[in-house]
Amino acid sequence: MKREPGCVGVDGAKSGWIAVWWEHNELSHCVYSSAQSLVHAHLQARVIAVDIPMGLSDRDGRMADIEARKFVGGRRACSIFSSPVRGILDATSQPEASRRHRAIDNRGFGAQSFAILPKIREWDEVLQADPHARATVREIHPEVSFAALNGGRGKGLALRKKSPEGAALRSELLAPVFGSERIARLLQAVSRRQAATDDLLDALVALWSAERIAAGAAVSLPTPAILDATGLSTAIWY
């Protein structure tokens, strides 16, 4: 695939958000403390691809999540959590979130999902307030993108991303895109206190997806994308 300038791949990390992009034929990176600071640092970006749910339903599950699980298939389908309904974004505890979610949607809201609720809320606030961010930022899911790199529908990676074997497989899939030496240099350059190995590899596959979006080669799940009540797209791109 032709390299597309002005693309950024983003994943959540221990210290905030890890972003990677091309700069002078090398992979550059930065960890940002907030979504807003990341967007402001990349105002010239054409596409910022982020591993976070964007566009939320008022009730019922998102078609994007359902389609993504079908696309990944196998064991890794369970890694795609159900996104929250918009009405619980301001919940401050997991029991409160689960109680309110069940009242709206007849589904509880588990601890793993609640753990990323502040991050979902953070990006939602940026997208609601900033038309430029809304035009530039797109949702991806690393497991969907890695399945696409691995051959497409039903080719999700069985190896866990936090295992050494899973990291090696993901690096191998990314090597034809970014070069194994560049990937190794990036992994060495980032402190594990800033971002774990799997966070960096997820940010890299988000960059691959961002370039596909910029080139007009990406596919959305679902197709066509569905808009939520606020006008945000509820689609996962790869």
mmCIF file of C-alpha atoms in Angstrom:
data_model
loop_
_atom_site.group_PDB
_atom_site.id
_atom_site.type_symbol
_atom_site.label_atom_id
_atom_site.label_comp_id
_atom_site.label_asym_id
_atom_site.label_seq_id
_atom_site.Cartn_x
_atom_site.Cartn_y
_atom_site.Cartn_z
ATOM 1 C CA MET A 1 0.000 0.000 0.000
ATOM 2 C CA LYS A 2 1.228 3.490 -0.855
ATOM 3 C CA ARG A 3 2.294 5.450 2.201
ATOM 4 C CA GLU A 4 -0.266 8.137 3.021
ATOM 5 C CA PRO A 5 1.063 11.289 4.734
ATOM 6 C CA GLY A 6 -0.729 12.931 7.627
ATOM 7 C CA CYS A 7 -1.997 9.771 9.314
ATOM 8 C CA VAL A 8 -1.823 8.944 13.033
ATOM 9 C CA GLY A 9 -2.529 5.682 14.866
ATOM 10 C CA VAL A 10 -3.620 5.878 18.515
ATOM 11 C CA ASP A 11 -4.146 3.429 21.369
ATOM 12 C CA GLY A 12 -4.819 3.888 25.058
ATOM 13 C CA ALA A 13 -1.787 3.396 27.298
ATOM 14 C CA LYS A 14 -0.870 3.472 30.974
ATOM 15 C CA SER A 15 0.079 7.145 30.844
ATOM 16 C CA GLY A 16 -2.574 8.406 28.436
ATOM 17 C CA TRP A 17 -2.669 7.913 24.667
ATOM 18 C CA ILE A 18 0.212 6.564 22.573
ATOM 19 C CA ALA A 19 0.273 7.976 19.031
ATOM 20 C CA VAL A 20 2.511 6.866 16.164
ATOM 21 C CA TRP A 21 3.030 8.372 12.723
ATOM 22 C CA TRP A 22 5.526 8.578 9.879
ATOM 23 C CA GLU A 23 8.142 11.333 9.997
ATOM 24 C CA HIS A 24 11.153 11.506 7.662
ATOM 25 C CA ASN A 25 10.779 7.836 6.700
ATOM 26 C CA GLU A 26 10.864 6.784 10.343
ATOM 27 C CA LEU A 27 8.189 5.963 12.884
ATOM 28 C CA SER A 28 7.691 8.770 15.360
ATOM 29 C CA HIS A 29 5.695 8.624 18.559
ATOM 30 C CA CYS A 30 4.421 10.628 21.493
ATOM 31 C CA VAL A 31 2.376 9.905 24.586
ATOM 32 C CA TYR A 32 -0.364 12.457 25.253
ATOM 33 C CA SER A 33 -2.107 12.935 28.562
ATOM 34 C CA SER A 34 -5.484 13.676 26.985
ATOM 35 C CA ALA A 35 -7.438 13.196 23.776
ATOM 36 C CA GLN A 36 -7.743 16.948 23.376
ATOM 37 C CA SER A 37 -3.983 17.532 23.573
ATOM 38 C CA LEU A 38 -3.426 14.753 21.027
ATOM 39 C CA VAL A 39 -5.882 16.242 18.532
ATOM 40 C CA HIS A 40 -4.421 19.728 18.997
ATOM 41 C CA ALA A 41 -0.897 18.393 18.399
ATOM 42 C CA HIS A 42 -2.008 16.880 15.088
ATOM 43 C CA LEU A 43 -4.187 19.600 13.595
ATOM 44 C CA GLN A 44 -2.682 18.945 10.142
ATOM 45 C CA ALA A 45 -3.491 15.231 10.247
ATOM 46 C CA ARG A 46 -5.762 13.828 7.552
ATOM 47 C CA VAL A 47 -6.849 10.819 9.605
ATOM 48 C CA ILE A 48 -6.422 9.989 13.297
ATOM 49 C CA ALA A 49 -7.436 6.367 13.908
ATOM 50 C CA VAL A 50 -8.184 5.563 17.551
ATOM 51 C CA ASP A 51 -8.967 2.323 19.374
ATOM 52 C CA ILE A 52 -12.019 3.575 21.256
ATOM 53 C CA PRO A 53 -15.784 3.322 20.680
ATOM 54 C CA MET A 54 -17.158 6.446 19.009
ATOM 55 C CA GLY A 55 -20.790 7.027 18.274
ATOM 56 C CA LEU A 56 -23.057 5.382 20.829
ATOM 57 C CA SER A 57 -26.541 3.943 20.662
ATOM 58 C CA ASP A 58 -29.349 5.192 22.858
ATOM 59 C CA ARG A 59 -30.375 1.574 23.520
ATOM 60 C CA ASP A 60 -29.490 -1.899 22.184
ATOM 61 C CA GLY A 61 -26.025 -3.006 21.081
ATOM 62 C CA ARG A 62 -24.139 -1.255 18.308
ATOM 63 C CA MET A 63 -24.155 -2.974 14.939
ATOM 64 C CA ALA A 64 -20.454 -2.035 14.692
ATOM 65 C CA ASP A 65 -19.581 -4.278 17.650
ATOM 66 C CA ILE A 66 -21.704 -7.156 16.351
ATOM 67 C CA GLU A 67 -20.163 -6.956 12.873
ATOM 68 C CA ALA A 68 -16.654 -6.669 14.309
ATOM 69 C CA ARG A 69 -17.083 -9.873 16.336
ATOM 70 C CA LYS A 70 -18.281 -11.697 13.230
ATOM 71 C CA PHE A 71 -15.323 -10.366 11.246
ATOM 72 C CA VAL A 72 -12.724 -11.405 13.822
ATOM 73 C CA GLY A 73 -14.356 -14.768 14.571
ATOM 74 C CA GLY A 74 -12.944 -17.503 16.809
ATOM 75 C CA ARG A 75 -11.555 -16.899 20.283
ATOM 76 C CA ARG A 76 -10.658 -13.260 19.790
ATOM 77 C CA ALA A 77 -14.238 -12.203 19.031
ATOM 78 C CA CYS A 78 -14.780 -11.888 22.794
ATOM 79 C CA SER A 79 -12.097 -9.169 22.946
ATOM 80 C CA ILE A 80 -14.570 -6.753 21.341
ATOM 81 C CA PHE A 81 -16.583 -5.464 24.288
ATOM 82 C CA SER A 82 -20.094 -4.107 23.898
ATOM 83 C CA SER A 83 -20.080 -0.315 23.859
ATOM 84 C CA PRO A 84 -22.142 1.535 26.469
ATOM 85 C CA VAL A 85 -25.402 3.266 25.701
ATOM 86 C CA ARG A 86 -25.025 7.034 25.689
ATOM 87 C CA GLY A 87 -27.204 7.478 28.770
ATOM 88 C CA ILE A 88 -24.581 6.112 31.173
ATOM 89 C CA LEU A 89 -21.526 8.097 30.023
ATOM 90 C CA ASP A 90 -21.573 10.168 33.205
ATOM 91 C CA ALA A 91 -21.764 7.176 35.587
ATOM 92 C CA THR A 92 -19.170 7.376 38.352
ATOM 93 C CA SER A 93 -19.123 3.763 39.574
ATOM 94 C CA GLN A 94 -19.500 0.334 38.011
ATOM 95 C CA PRO A 95 -22.597 -0.588 40.070
ATOM 96 C CA GLU A 96 -24.242 2.698 39.056
ATOM 97 C CA ALA A 97 -23.295 2.174 35.399
ATOM 98 C CA SER A 98 -24.618 -1.380 35.428
ATOM 99 C CA ARG A 99 -27.865 -0.424 37.155
ATOM 100 C CA ARG A 100 -28.549 2.426 34.742
ATOM 101 C CA HIS A 101 -27.507 0.391 31.708
ATOM 102 C CA ARG A 102 -29.892 -2.405 32.687
ATOM 103 C CA ALA A 103 -32.735 0.078 33.179
ATOM 104 C CA ILE A 104 -32.184 1.499 29.684
ATOM 105 C CA ASP A 105 -31.198 -1.617 27.790
ATOM 106 C CA ASN A 106 -31.862 -4.735 29.889
ATOM 107 C CA ARG A 107 -28.104 -5.438 29.888
ATOM 108 C CA GLY A 108 -25.646 -4.969 32.720
ATOM 109 C CA PHE A 109 -22.303 -3.203 32.314
ATOM 110 C CA GLY A 110 -19.277 -5.166 33.504
ATOM 111 C CA ALA A 111 -16.084 -4.095 35.262
ATOM 112 C CA GLN A 112 -13.882 -4.443 32.161
ATOM 113 C CA SER A 113 -16.218 -2.253 30.132
ATOM 114 C CA PHE A 114 -16.515 0.268 32.970
ATOM 115 C CA ALA A 115 -12.709 0.553 33.134
ATOM 116 C CA ILE A 116 -12.634 2.244 29.727
ATOM 117 C CA LEU A 117 -15.771 4.363 30.232
ATOM 118 C CA PRO A 118 -13.746 7.497 31.173
ATOM 119 C CA LYS A 119 -11.729 7.109 27.960
ATOM 120 C CA ILE A 120 -14.911 6.747 25.880
ATOM 121 C CA ARG A 121 -16.331 9.848 27.593
ATOM 122 C CA GLU A 122 -13.078 11.746 26.964
ATOM 123 C CA TRP A 123 -13.166 11.186 23.202
ATOM 124 C CA ASP A 124 -16.909 11.778 23.033
ATOM 125 C CA GLU A 125 -16.471 15.204 24.631
ATOM 126 C CA VAL A 126 -13.761 16.130 22.115
ATOM 127 C CA LEU A 127 -15.813 14.948 19.150
ATOM 128 C CA GLN A 128 -18.968 16.716 20.328
ATOM 129 C CA ALA A 129 -17.127 20.017 20.817
ATOM 130 C CA ASP A 130 -14.665 20.044 17.896
ATOM 131 C CA PRO A 131 -15.910 19.847 14.266
ATOM 132 C CA HIS A 132 -12.335 19.393 13.032
ATOM 133 C CA ALA A 133 -11.837 16.360 15.269
ATOM 134 C CA ARG A 134 -15.172 14.960 14.119
ATOM 135 C CA ALA A 135 -14.008 15.203 10.498
ATOM 136 C CA THR A 136 -10.578 13.696 11.176
ATOM 137 C CA VAL A 137 -10.905 11.041 13.887
ATOM 138 C CA ARG A 138 -12.088 7.516 13.075
ATOM 139 C CA GLU A 139 -12.733 4.458 15.255
ATOM 140 C CA ILE A 140 -10.745 1.281 14.723
ATOM 141 C CA HIS A 141 -10.369 -1.933 16.693
ATOM 142 C CA PRO A 142 -6.909 -3.563 16.645
ATOM 143 C CA GLU A 143 -8.262 -7.113 16.561
ATOM 144 C CA VAL A 144 -10.316 -6.258 13.470
ATOM 145 C CA SER A 145 -7.315 -4.644 11.777
ATOM 146 C CA PHE A 146 -5.015 -7.544 12.633
ATOM 147 C CA ALA A 147 -7.592 -9.999 11.297
ATOM 148 C CA ALA A 148 -7.639 -7.991 8.055
ATOM 149 C CA LEU A 149 -3.835 -8.108 7.892
ATOM 150 C CA ASN A 150 -3.967 -11.839 8.579
ATOM 151 C CA GLY A 151 -6.228 -12.604 5.643
ATOM 152 C CA GLY A 152 -9.611 -11.065 6.359
ATOM 153 C CA ARG A 153 -12.933 -12.223 7.760
ATOM 154 C CA GLY A 154 -12.637 -14.999 10.330
ATOM 155 C CA LYS A 155 -8.846 -14.658 10.543
ATOM 156 C CA GLY A 156 -8.623 -13.147 14.022
ATOM 157 C CA LEU A 157 -5.439 -13.913 15.922
ATOM 158 C CA ALA A 158 -5.847 -16.727 18.448
ATOM 159 C CA LEU A 159 -2.690 -15.782 20.377
ATOM 160 C CA ARG A 160 -3.243 -13.252 23.159
ATOM 161 C CA LYS A 161 -1.692 -9.893 22.414
ATOM 162 C CA LYS A 162 -0.017 -9.658 25.835
ATOM 163 C CA SER A 163 1.838 -12.958 25.383
ATOM 164 C CA PRO A 164 5.338 -12.992 23.856
ATOM 165 C CA GLU A 165 4.053 -15.265 21.086
ATOM 166 C CA GLY A 166 1.122 -12.935 20.387
ATOM 167 C CA ALA A 167 3.404 -9.902 20.232
ATOM 168 C CA ALA A 168 5.773 -11.732 17.880
ATOM 169 C CA LEU A 169 2.922 -12.688 15.546
ATOM 170 C CA ARG A 170 1.579 -9.127 15.466
ATOM 171 C CA SER A 171 5.046 -7.735 14.794
ATOM 172 C CA GLU A 172 5.441 -10.251 11.964
ATOM 173 C CA LEU A 173 2.161 -9.135 10.375
ATOM 174 C CA LEU A 174 3.161 -5.478 10.671
ATOM 175 C CA ALA A 175 6.703 -5.978 9.329
ATOM 176 C CA PRO A 176 5.801 -5.819 5.586
ATOM 177 C CA VAL A 177 4.050 -2.502 6.255
ATOM 178 C CA PHE A 178 6.510 -0.739 8.540
ATOM 179 C CA GLY A 179 9.713 -2.783 8.414
ATOM 180 C CA SER A 180 10.867 -5.060 11.219
ATOM 181 C CA GLU A 181 13.819 -2.814 12.114
ATOM 182 C CA ARG A 182 11.638 0.280 12.421
ATOM 183 C CA ILE A 183 9.207 -1.628 14.635
ATOM 184 C CA ALA A 184 12.076 -2.819 16.831
ATOM 185 C CA ARG A 185 13.431 0.745 17.153
ATOM 186 C CA LEU A 186 9.996 2.036 18.125
ATOM 187 C CA LEU A 187 9.563 -0.660 20.778
ATOM 188 C CA GLN A 188 12.982 0.190 22.209
ATOM 189 C CA ALA A 189 12.302 3.934 22.207
ATOM 190 C CA VAL A 190 9.179 3.813 24.362
ATOM 191 C CA SER A 191 9.433 3.146 28.080
ATOM 192 C CA ARG A 192 7.176 0.347 29.315
ATOM 193 C CA ARG A 193 6.041 2.808 31.987
ATOM 194 C CA GLN A 194 4.587 4.911 29.180
ATOM 195 C CA ALA A 195 3.111 2.171 27.013
ATOM 196 C CA ALA A 196 3.169 -1.616 26.974
ATOM 197 C CA THR A 197 4.356 -3.555 23.927
ATOM 198 C CA ASP A 198 0.793 -4.495 22.971
ATOM 199 C CA ASP A 199 -0.267 -0.822 23.162
ATOM 200 C CA LEU A 200 2.444 0.124 20.673
ATOM 201 C CA LEU A 201 1.573 -2.695 18.292
ATOM 202 C CA ASP A 202 -2.095 -1.724 18.501
ATOM 203 C CA ALA A 203 -1.175 1.901 17.717
ATOM 204 C CA LEU A 204 0.825 0.686 14.710
ATOM 205 C CA VAL A 205 -2.063 -1.324 13.301
ATOM 206 C CA ALA A 206 -4.259 1.732 13.919
ATOM 207 C CA LEU A 207 -1.800 3.692 11.755
ATOM 208 C CA TRP A 208 -2.128 1.027 9.050
ATOM 209 C CA SER A 209 -5.909 1.472 9.202
ATOM 210 C CA ALA A 210 -5.578 5.271 9.137
ATOM 211 C CA GLU A 211 -3.550 5.046 5.923
ATOM 212 C CA ARG A 212 -6.202 2.802 4.374
ATOM 213 C CA ILE A 213 -8.888 5.311 5.329
ATOM 214 C CA ALA A 214 -6.876 8.188 3.831
ATOM 215 C CA ALA A 215 -6.329 6.208 0.634
ATOM 216 C CA GLY A 216 -10.029 5.394 0.297
ATOM 217 C CA ALA A 217 -9.271 1.669 0.628
ATOM 218 C CA ALA A 218 -10.747 1.082 4.084
ATOM 219 C CA VAL A 219 -13.967 -0.779 4.873
ATOM 220 C CA SER A 220 -16.394 0.092 7.663
ATOM 221 C CA LEU A 221 -18.293 -2.298 9.900
ATOM 222 C CA PRO A 222 -21.151 -1.921 9.244
ATOM 223 C CA THR A 223 -21.263 -0.677 5.650
ATOM 224 C CA PRO A 224 -22.587 1.934 5.261
ATOM 225 C CA ALA A 225 -21.734 3.501 8.601
ATOM 226 C CA ILE A 226 -24.633 4.310 10.933
ATOM 227 C CA LEU A 227 -24.927 7.704 12.644
ATOM 228 C CA ASP A 228 -25.900 7.965 16.287
ATOM 229 C CA ALA A 229 -28.392 10.502 17.677
ATOM 230 C CA THR A 230 -25.656 13.166 17.906
ATOM 231 C CA GLY A 231 -24.465 12.631 14.333
ATOM 232 C CA LEU A 232 -21.331 10.656 15.202
ATOM 233 C CA SER A 233 -20.481 7.664 13.041
ATOM 234 C CA THR A 234 -20.875 4.284 14.761
ATOM 235 C CA ALA A 235 -18.490 2.300 12.588
ATOM 236 C CA ILE A 236 -15.249 0.378 13.073
ATOM 237 C CA TRP A 237 -12.843 0.879 10.161
ATOM 238 C CA TYR A 238 -10.088 -1.415 8.879
#
